[in-house]
Short mmCIF file of C-alpha atoms and ligand atoms in Angstrom, two decimals:
data_model
loop_
_atom_site.label_atom_id
_atom_site.label_comp_id
_atom_site.label_asym_id
_atom_site.label_seq_id
_atom_site.Cartn_x
_atom_site.Cartn_y
_atom_site.Cartn_z
CA MET A 1 11.94 18.02 19.16
CA THR A 2 8.04 17.15 19.87
CA VAL A 3 8.14 13.41 21.60
CA SER A 4 5.01 11.21 20.44
CA PRO A 5 3.83 9.28 22.89
CA ALA A 6 4.64 5.63 23.07
CA TYR A 7 2.67 3.61 20.07
CA THR A 8 1.56 -0.01 20.27
CA ASP A 9 1.77 -0.50 16.54
CA PRO A 10 5.29 -0.15 15.48
CA MET A 11 3.75 1.38 11.97
CA LEU A 12 2.21 4.06 13.82
CA GLU A 13 5.15 4.55 15.73
CA MET A 14 7.13 5.25 12.24
CA ALA A 15 4.53 7.27 11.09
CA ASN A 16 4.58 9.54 13.87
CA TYR A 17 8.20 9.45 14.34
CA GLN A 18 8.42 10.56 10.76
CA LEU A 19 5.88 12.93 11.13
CA ASP A 20 7.32 14.65 14.27
CA LYS A 21 11.03 14.88 12.46
CA ALA A 22 8.77 16.73 9.52
CA ALA A 23 6.75 18.82 11.66
CA GLN A 24 10.33 20.10 13.35
CA HIS A 25 12.06 20.42 10.00
CA LEU A 26 9.17 22.67 8.96
CA GLY A 27 9.01 24.86 12.18
CA LEU A 28 5.14 23.68 12.81
CA ASP A 29 4.39 24.42 16.61
CA GLU A 30 3.01 21.81 18.77
CA GLY A 31 -0.49 22.27 18.06
CA MET A 32 -0.30 21.65 14.53
CA SER A 33 1.83 18.65 15.13
CA GLN A 34 -0.72 17.35 17.24
CA TRP A 35 -3.50 18.06 14.87
CA LEU A 36 -1.47 16.43 12.11
CA ARG A 37 -0.90 13.19 14.28
CA THR A 38 -4.56 12.77 15.16
CA PRO A 39 -6.85 10.97 13.25
CA GLU A 40 -10.34 13.08 12.50
CA ARG A 41 -12.42 9.98 12.37
CA VAL A 42 -12.58 6.63 13.62
CA LEU A 43 -15.21 3.94 13.66
CA LYS A 44 -15.41 0.67 15.02
CA VAL A 45 -18.72 -1.58 14.14
CA ALA A 46 -19.53 -5.14 14.72
CA VAL A 47 -19.98 -7.50 11.69
CA PRO A 48 -22.37 -10.39 12.09
CA ILE A 49 -22.67 -12.66 9.66
CA LYS A 50 -24.27 -16.16 9.32
CA MET A 51 -21.71 -18.77 8.55
CA ASP A 52 -22.37 -21.80 5.99
CA ASP A 53 -23.32 -24.25 8.80
CA GLY A 54 -25.88 -21.96 10.48
CA THR A 55 -24.06 -20.72 13.19
CA MET A 56 -23.74 -17.01 13.29
CA ARG A 57 -20.27 -15.03 14.00
CA VAL A 58 -19.44 -11.65 14.72
CA TYR A 59 -16.12 -9.66 13.44
CA ASP A 60 -14.37 -6.29 14.54
CA GLY A 61 -14.65 -4.15 11.58
CA TYR A 62 -12.93 -0.62 11.63
CA ARG A 63 -13.01 2.37 9.13
CA VAL A 64 -10.48 5.33 9.79
CA GLN A 65 -10.18 8.68 8.42
CA HIS A 66 -7.07 10.04 9.21
CA SER A 67 -7.05 13.46 7.63
CA THR A 68 -9.43 14.86 4.75
CA ALA A 69 -6.94 18.13 4.27
CA LEU A 70 -6.68 17.44 0.65
CA GLY A 71 -9.57 15.88 -0.37
CA PRO A 72 -11.85 12.81 0.31
CA ALA A 73 -10.00 10.21 2.69
CA LYS A 74 -8.85 7.35 0.58
CA GLY A 75 -7.57 3.93 1.22
CA GLY A 76 -8.05 0.13 1.40
CA ILE A 77 -10.11 -2.01 3.20
CA ARG A 78 -7.84 -4.89 4.64
CA TYR A 79 -9.06 -8.53 5.54
CA HIS A 80 -6.43 -9.82 8.35
CA PRO A 81 -6.54 -11.47 11.25
CA ASN A 82 -4.23 -8.74 12.94
CA VAL A 83 -6.23 -6.04 11.79
CA THR A 84 -6.65 -3.62 15.20
CA MET A 85 -7.59 -0.23 15.62
CA ASP A 86 -4.08 0.91 16.06
CA GLU A 87 -3.16 -0.73 12.69
CA VAL A 88 -5.77 0.80 10.64
CA THR A 89 -5.21 4.30 12.41
CA ALA A 90 -1.22 3.83 11.48
CA LEU A 91 -2.19 2.58 8.02
CA ALA A 92 -4.72 5.28 7.66
CA SER A 93 -2.17 8.43 8.28
CA LEU A 94 0.25 6.38 5.89
CA MET A 95 -2.46 6.57 2.90
CA THR A 96 -2.52 10.79 3.97
CA TRP A 97 1.28 11.28 3.46
CA LYS A 98 1.09 9.12 0.39
CA CYS A 99 -1.66 10.82 -1.16
CA SER A 100 0.49 14.01 -0.50
CA VAL A 101 3.59 12.85 -1.72
CA ALA A 102 2.16 11.52 -4.87
CA GLY A 103 0.39 15.28 -5.15
CA LEU A 104 -3.25 13.58 -5.53
CA PRO A 105 -6.17 15.39 -4.27
CA PHE A 106 -6.99 12.93 -1.42
CA GLY A 107 -6.69 12.75 2.00
CA GLY A 108 -5.88 9.65 4.00
CA GLY A 109 -8.33 6.61 5.11
CA LYS A 110 -8.32 3.07 5.86
CA GLY A 111 -10.36 0.12 6.81
CA GLY A 112 -10.40 -3.40 7.89
CA ILE A 113 -11.77 -6.57 9.09
CA SER A 114 -10.17 -8.82 11.85
CA VAL A 115 -10.82 -11.77 9.98
CA ASP A 116 -8.78 -14.90 8.37
CA ALA A 117 -10.45 -14.17 4.84
CA ARG A 118 -9.15 -17.32 3.56
CA SER A 119 -11.01 -19.55 5.70
CA LEU A 120 -14.37 -18.39 4.74
CA SER A 121 -16.17 -19.54 1.85
CA THR A 122 -17.04 -16.84 -1.04
CA GLY A 123 -20.74 -16.84 0.32
CA GLU A 124 -19.68 -15.75 4.00
CA LEU A 125 -16.99 -13.20 2.42
CA GLU A 126 -20.14 -11.96 0.37
CA ALA A 127 -22.14 -11.35 3.57
CA LEU A 128 -19.41 -9.78 5.42
CA THR A 129 -18.45 -7.37 2.87
CA ARG A 130 -21.81 -6.16 2.67
CA ARG A 131 -22.76 -5.97 6.20
CA TYR A 132 -19.38 -4.15 6.90
CA ALA A 133 -20.26 -1.89 3.59
CA TYR A 134 -23.73 -1.24 5.10
CA MET A 135 -22.11 -0.30 8.62
CA ILE A 136 -19.57 2.24 7.16
CA LEU A 137 -21.54 3.51 4.78
CA PRO A 138 -22.63 6.86 7.07
CA ILE A 139 -19.10 7.89 6.66
CA VAL A 140 -18.32 6.49 2.90
CA GLY A 141 -18.81 8.53 -0.36
CA SER A 142 -17.08 9.58 -3.54
CA LYS A 143 -16.75 12.87 -1.81
CA GLN A 144 -16.12 11.83 1.57
CA ASP A 145 -14.13 8.81 1.65
CA VAL A 146 -13.51 6.38 -0.93
CA PRO A 147 -12.27 2.38 -0.24
CA ALA A 148 -10.47 0.02 -2.13
CA PRO A 149 -8.38 -3.14 -2.12
CA ASP A 150 -5.73 -3.91 0.47
CA VAL A 151 -4.59 -6.99 1.95
CA ASP A 152 -6.41 -9.89 1.37
CA THR A 153 -9.43 -8.06 -0.68
CA ASP A 154 -9.73 -7.45 -4.15
CA GLY A 155 -11.86 -6.74 -7.12
CA GLN A 156 -14.59 -8.90 -6.27
CA VAL A 157 -14.97 -7.26 -2.87
CA MET A 158 -14.93 -3.75 -4.17
CA ALA A 159 -17.67 -5.23 -6.28
CA TRP A 160 -19.95 -6.17 -3.32
CA PHE A 161 -19.23 -3.39 -1.79
CA ASN A 162 -20.04 -0.83 -4.66
CA ASP A 163 -23.38 -2.77 -5.16
CA THR A 164 -24.24 -2.78 -1.54
CA LEU A 165 -24.09 1.02 -1.66
CA THR A 166 -25.76 1.41 -4.73
CA MET A 167 -28.81 -0.53 -3.66
CA LEU A 168 -28.67 1.32 -0.23
CA ARG A 169 -28.55 4.55 -2.03
CA ARG A 170 -30.72 3.63 -4.82
CA GLU A 171 -28.21 5.58 -7.47
CA ALA A 172 -25.17 4.54 -9.30
CA ASP A 173 -21.74 5.90 -8.16
CA PRO A 174 -19.03 4.12 -9.54
CA ALA A 175 -16.90 6.77 -7.79
CA VAL A 176 -17.36 5.69 -4.23
CA VAL A 177 -14.87 2.82 -4.40
CA THR A 178 -11.85 1.78 -6.66
CA GLY A 179 -10.18 -1.05 -7.66
CA LYS A 180 -13.44 -2.33 -8.99
CA PRO A 181 -13.30 -5.23 -11.64
CA LEU A 182 -12.99 -3.75 -14.91
CA GLY A 183 -16.45 -4.60 -16.29
CA LEU A 184 -18.16 -2.84 -13.08
CA TYR A 185 -16.39 0.85 -14.01
CA GLY A 186 -12.73 -0.36 -13.12
CA SER A 187 -9.56 1.43 -14.60
CA LEU A 188 -7.44 -0.37 -17.15
CA GLY A 189 -3.93 -0.78 -15.36
CA ARG A 190 -5.42 -0.65 -11.93
CA ALA A 191 -4.30 -4.29 -11.45
CA ARG A 192 -0.60 -3.93 -11.89
CA SER A 193 -0.38 -0.19 -10.82
CA THR A 194 1.10 -0.40 -7.39
CA SER A 195 3.71 -2.76 -8.62
CA ARG A 196 4.30 -0.58 -11.88
CA GLY A 197 4.95 2.55 -9.95
CA MET A 198 7.42 0.46 -7.67
CA ALA A 199 9.36 -0.66 -11.15
CA HIS A 200 9.29 2.90 -11.86
CA CYS A 201 10.94 3.79 -8.75
CA THR A 202 13.10 0.94 -9.08
CA ILE A 203 14.48 2.14 -12.34
CA PHE A 204 14.69 6.29 -11.10
CA ALA A 205 16.76 4.80 -8.09
CA ALA A 206 19.20 2.68 -9.95
CA GLU A 207 19.70 5.33 -12.81
CA ARG A 208 20.95 8.10 -9.82
CA MET A 209 22.89 5.27 -8.05
CA GLY A 210 24.80 4.51 -11.04
CA PHE A 211 23.85 0.67 -11.71
CA ASP A 212 21.88 -1.47 -14.35
CA VAL A 213 18.71 -2.88 -13.59
CA ALA A 214 19.14 -5.12 -16.40
CA GLY A 215 20.80 -8.40 -15.04
CA ALA A 216 20.64 -6.87 -11.65
CA THR A 217 19.43 -9.66 -9.09
CA VAL A 218 15.96 -9.23 -7.27
CA ALA A 219 14.48 -10.59 -4.11
CA VAL A 220 10.87 -9.94 -4.07
CA GLN A 221 9.15 -11.01 -0.41
CA GLY A 222 5.46 -11.65 -0.98
CA PHE A 223 4.05 -12.99 -4.66
CA GLY A 224 0.42 -11.67 -4.09
CA LYS A 225 -1.25 -8.81 -5.69
CA VAL A 226 1.92 -6.63 -5.40
CA GLY A 227 4.72 -8.84 -5.76
CA SER A 228 3.81 -10.98 -8.17
CA HIS A 229 3.32 -8.45 -10.61
CA TYR A 230 6.40 -6.27 -9.82
CA ALA A 231 8.47 -9.75 -10.25
CA ASP A 232 6.70 -9.96 -13.56
CA ILE A 233 7.27 -6.14 -14.69
CA MET A 234 11.00 -6.21 -13.62
CA ALA A 235 11.87 -9.52 -15.42
CA HIS A 236 9.91 -8.87 -18.45
CA ASP A 237 10.05 -5.13 -18.96
CA HIS A 238 13.44 -4.43 -17.46
CA SER A 239 15.54 -7.69 -17.87
CA ALA A 240 16.39 -8.25 -14.23
CA THR A 241 16.59 -11.17 -12.66
CA ILE A 242 14.56 -12.54 -10.23
CA VAL A 243 16.21 -14.92 -7.76
CA ALA A 244 13.66 -15.07 -5.06
CA VAL A 245 9.90 -14.89 -4.29
CA SER A 246 7.80 -15.73 -1.45
CA ASP A 247 4.50 -16.46 0.11
CA VAL A 248 3.01 -17.83 3.08
CA SER A 249 4.53 -21.54 2.22
CA GLY A 250 7.70 -20.16 2.23
CA ALA A 251 10.68 -18.62 -0.21
CA TYR A 252 11.74 -20.05 -3.34
CA TYR A 253 15.26 -19.55 -4.39
CA ALA A 254 17.26 -19.86 -7.52
CA PRO A 255 20.32 -18.32 -7.25
CA ASP A 256 20.61 -18.16 -11.31
CA GLY A 257 17.24 -16.39 -11.80
CA MET A 258 13.86 -17.88 -12.26
CA ASP A 259 11.64 -17.94 -14.93
CA VAL A 260 8.50 -15.73 -13.36
CA ALA A 261 5.87 -16.67 -15.80
CA ASP A 262 6.50 -20.23 -14.67
CA VAL A 263 6.02 -19.22 -11.04
CA LEU A 264 3.07 -17.48 -11.98
CA GLU A 265 1.63 -20.26 -13.75
CA TYR A 266 2.43 -22.54 -10.88
CA ALA A 267 0.78 -20.14 -8.62
CA ARG A 268 -2.43 -19.87 -10.77
CA THR A 269 -2.81 -23.59 -11.11
CA ASN A 270 -1.92 -24.19 -7.54
CA GLY A 271 -4.71 -22.35 -5.53
CA GLY A 272 -2.46 -19.17 -5.48
CA ILE A 273 0.31 -20.59 -3.41
CA LEU A 274 3.39 -21.75 -4.14
CA THR A 275 3.86 -24.57 -1.95
CA GLY A 276 5.98 -27.44 -3.63
CA TYR A 277 7.53 -24.80 -6.47
CA ASP A 278 10.95 -26.03 -5.10
CA GLN A 279 10.08 -29.86 -5.97
CA ALA A 280 8.75 -28.48 -9.51
CA GLN A 281 11.98 -27.06 -10.57
CA ASP A 282 15.34 -28.41 -10.35
CA ASN A 283 16.77 -25.03 -10.04
CA VAL A 284 14.91 -24.00 -6.95
CA GLN A 285 15.38 -24.21 -3.47
CA LEU A 286 13.16 -23.80 -0.73
CA ILE A 287 14.26 -21.05 1.97
CA SER A 288 12.52 -18.92 4.61
CA ASN A 289 11.14 -15.78 4.35
CA GLU A 290 13.65 -14.40 6.93
CA GLU A 291 16.41 -16.14 4.70
CA LEU A 292 14.94 -14.34 1.67
CA LEU A 293 15.34 -11.01 3.27
CA GLU A 294 19.33 -11.63 3.79
CA LEU A 295 20.10 -12.88 0.50
CA ASP A 296 22.98 -11.35 -1.53
CA VAL A 297 20.85 -9.29 -4.11
CA ASP A 298 20.99 -5.62 -5.73
CA ILE A 299 17.55 -5.10 -5.04
CA LEU A 300 15.03 -6.19 -2.24
CA ALA A 301 11.30 -5.62 -2.41
CA PRO A 302 9.24 -6.50 0.68
CA ALA A 303 5.91 -6.63 -0.77
CA ALA A 304 4.38 -8.73 1.90
CA ILE A 305 3.10 -7.16 5.30
CA GLU A 306 4.65 -4.72 7.61
CA GLY A 307 7.29 -5.14 10.18
CA GLN A 308 9.50 -7.50 8.20
CA ILE A 309 13.04 -5.66 8.25
CA THR A 310 13.69 -4.92 12.22
CA GLY A 311 16.47 -4.10 14.58
CA ARG A 312 17.09 -7.82 14.33
CA ASN A 313 17.62 -8.21 11.19
CA ALA A 314 18.42 -4.96 9.52
CA GLY A 315 22.29 -5.59 9.80
CA SER A 316 22.03 -8.76 7.66
CA VAL A 317 20.70 -7.43 4.63
CA LYS A 318 22.72 -7.36 1.86
CA ALA A 319 20.50 -5.61 -0.85
CA THR A 320 21.87 -2.16 -1.77
CA LEU A 321 18.29 -1.04 -3.11
CA ILE A 322 15.20 -1.58 -1.21
CA VAL A 323 11.65 -0.90 -2.68
CA GLU A 324 8.91 -1.19 -0.39
CA GLY A 325 5.96 -2.58 -1.62
CA ALA A 326 4.23 -3.26 1.49
CA ASN A 327 3.26 -0.68 4.25
CA GLY A 328 5.22 -0.28 6.86
CA PRO A 329 7.61 -3.60 6.07
CA THR A 330 10.59 -1.58 8.19
CA THR A 331 10.53 -0.77 11.83
CA VAL A 332 12.12 2.74 12.84
CA GLU A 333 14.93 0.57 14.60
CA GLY A 334 15.45 -1.28 11.15
CA HIS A 335 15.27 1.79 8.99
CA GLU A 336 17.91 3.21 11.25
CA ILE A 337 20.13 0.58 10.70
CA LEU A 338 19.77 0.33 7.13
CA VAL A 339 20.42 4.01 6.92
CA ASP A 340 23.67 3.98 8.63
CA ARG A 341 24.93 1.25 6.70
CA GLY A 342 24.32 3.30 3.83
CA VAL A 343 21.17 1.14 2.22
CA MET A 344 19.31 3.27 -0.28
CA VAL A 345 15.53 2.85 1.05
CA ILE A 346 12.64 3.90 -1.46
CA PRO A 347 9.92 4.17 1.40
CA ASP A 348 6.28 3.02 1.01
CA ILE A 349 4.65 5.86 0.84
CA LEU A 350 6.42 6.73 -2.46
CA ALA A 351 7.40 2.88 -3.67
CA ASN A 352 4.02 2.22 -3.56
CA ALA A 353 2.15 5.07 -4.39
CA GLY A 354 1.19 3.52 -7.88
CA GLY A 355 -2.07 1.70 -6.66
CA VAL A 356 -3.45 4.64 -5.12
CA THR A 357 -2.35 7.06 -8.22
CA VAL A 358 -4.42 4.65 -10.50
CA SER A 359 -7.19 4.71 -7.79
CA TYR A 360 -7.20 8.55 -8.54
CA PHE A 361 -7.30 8.07 -12.07
CA GLU A 362 -10.51 5.47 -11.68
CA TRP A 363 -11.89 7.91 -9.37
CA VAL A 364 -11.86 10.55 -12.02
CA GLN A 365 -13.26 8.29 -14.80
CA GLY A 366 -15.86 7.25 -12.41
CA LEU A 367 -17.21 10.52 -11.67
CA GLN A 368 -16.97 10.95 -15.29
CA PHE A 369 -18.26 7.81 -16.55
CA PHE A 370 -15.70 7.62 -18.80
CA GLN A 371 -12.97 5.38 -19.32
CA TRP A 372 -9.40 5.79 -20.62
CA THR A 373 -7.17 3.63 -22.44
CA LEU A 374 -4.47 1.84 -20.73
CA GLU A 375 -1.72 3.92 -22.66
CA GLU A 376 -3.39 6.76 -20.85
CA VAL A 377 -3.52 5.60 -17.48
CA GLU A 378 0.07 4.38 -17.82
CA SER A 379 1.74 7.33 -19.31
CA ARG A 380 -0.13 9.70 -16.56
CA LEU A 381 1.02 6.99 -13.82
CA LEU A 382 4.80 7.50 -15.22
CA THR A 383 4.19 11.44 -14.94
CA VAL A 384 3.14 11.39 -11.29
CA MET A 385 5.38 8.91 -10.00
CA ARG A 386 8.45 10.61 -12.18
CA LYS A 387 7.58 13.73 -10.29
CA ALA A 388 7.06 12.56 -6.59
CA PHE A 389 10.25 10.52 -7.03
CA ASP A 390 12.35 13.65 -8.19
CA GLN A 391 11.12 15.95 -5.75
CA VAL A 392 11.85 13.51 -2.77
CA TRP A 393 15.33 12.62 -4.20
CA ASN A 394 15.76 16.28 -4.61
CA VAL A 395 15.23 17.61 -1.17
CA ALA A 396 16.77 14.12 0.16
CA HIS A 397 20.06 15.09 -1.63
CA GLU A 398 19.24 19.21 -0.71
CA GLU A 399 18.67 18.42 3.11
CA ASP A 400 21.23 15.39 3.23
CA ILE A 401 18.40 13.20 4.70
CA PRO A 402 17.39 9.65 3.84
CA MET A 403 14.58 9.14 1.44
CA ARG A 404 11.77 8.43 3.81
CA GLU A 405 12.23 11.63 5.73
CA ALA A 406 12.51 13.53 2.41
CA ALA A 407 9.38 11.72 1.58
CA PHE A 408 7.60 13.02 5.01
CA LEU A 409 8.52 16.23 4.91
CA VAL A 410 7.24 17.00 1.40
CA ALA A 411 3.94 15.25 2.39
CA VAL A 412 3.79 16.93 5.55
CA ASP A 413 4.61 20.40 3.93
CA ARG A 414 1.44 19.67 1.75
CA VAL A 415 -0.83 18.50 4.42
CA ALA A 416 0.31 21.47 6.69
CA GLU A 417 0.13 23.91 4.09
CA SER A 418 -3.69 23.37 3.02
CA MET A 419 -4.48 23.34 6.66
CA LEU A 420 -3.14 26.10 7.70
CA THR A 421 -4.39 28.03 4.19
CA ARG A 422 -8.04 26.84 4.65
CA GLY A 423 -7.72 27.59 8.45
CA LEU A 424 -10.02 26.18 11.27
CA PHE A 425 -13.27 25.71 11.18
CA PRO A 426 -15.53 26.97 12.74
N1 LIG B 1 -4.25 -0.49 -0.59
C1 LIG B 1 -3.74 0.50 -1.25
C2 LIG B 1 -2.47 1.38 -0.71
O1 LIG B 1 -2.12 1.11 0.54
C3 LIG B 1 -4.33 1.31 -2.61
C4 LIG B 1 -5.08 2.11 -1.59
C5 LIG B 1 -6.09 2.99 -2.50
O2 LIG B 1 -6.12 2.83 -3.84
O3 LIG B 1 -6.77 3.72 -2.08
O4 LIG B 1 -2.09 2.15 -1.15
#
């Protein structure tokens, strides 16, 4: 089997480990594996801004296009202090496999700025976004590379990004970025789409594993854009019992279940943070994020950041089903332990593909200057998720391999076939 070089980023290690396995399974030669592994285009930019106190600061920004074999590069932009070139490269390659497994006409890209966005004022955030948009403009476009929100970026950031490009190119292009606000060519259903797709995967998996989601216990790590909506959908639409949620302030545990609407309201009126929620509710206790991962629950949804389930704690995870809302929440070692212990893991590239799927719908609507109804978006999302899930599930069972391996097999096969059919230019 091909052995990839050692990677400094655990997500890159996972992506390339799975890619190598898939390439070997598909009988691809070493040159092809190398081509699939290598990002097509990597851009590093300086992002200088003037701070509110008059000083100047320079941040490092990145945009990586891992592959455009299936279509324009597609993927979010994250603002986080941990952002590095390796991390963005790993996330870009995960986007290639995610778009492929979902059957979308997109390749994979990712961008980011190494910054603690929460420490910036709104004005500083806008200046940062506009300068970054300007710096990566040469490689961005609705038929080239289409950014979207990711960790600590949102519709407002996408609106500034879109406006900057509109001003510079002097043309309205609503398809150049997705995850935009509704009033600015956003799509109905985009805000909850990642969580909605995760919920679909949870139901499909539970059906096949033979348990009922109604009344099942769920722990959700991360109460941000993905985790909060997932908890809400699971509780309200599927009658699951949410026993724990967490954010940077800690994890909040209610063994008999919590009222998700109340948690959402608390976060909304408390600056988006759950600090003090254990004091606000008698039945809720404060535990650590690490303890949340090891709770005795039916379903665990890591929906925060990468590298959470590792060789250190995978042996103590008690959930029977893990639905990965974050990108790369499980390391290679952690995953192997989970698989050996018979835990069903629905991998990130499938479980959280609902977000980019509705981004695809938003892109199509943008290209046509036309808005779909929420029903149309949601029913098409269900169709995409069901098809992708069934395909991965069937491959996993036919080949007797874990869902992550099967998802990569489906994804790599589609990308490799496109590359081989198109041939090598020039
Ligand atoms: N950032 C999201 C992801 O990792 C969405 C990407 C997109 O919509 O392009 O899947």
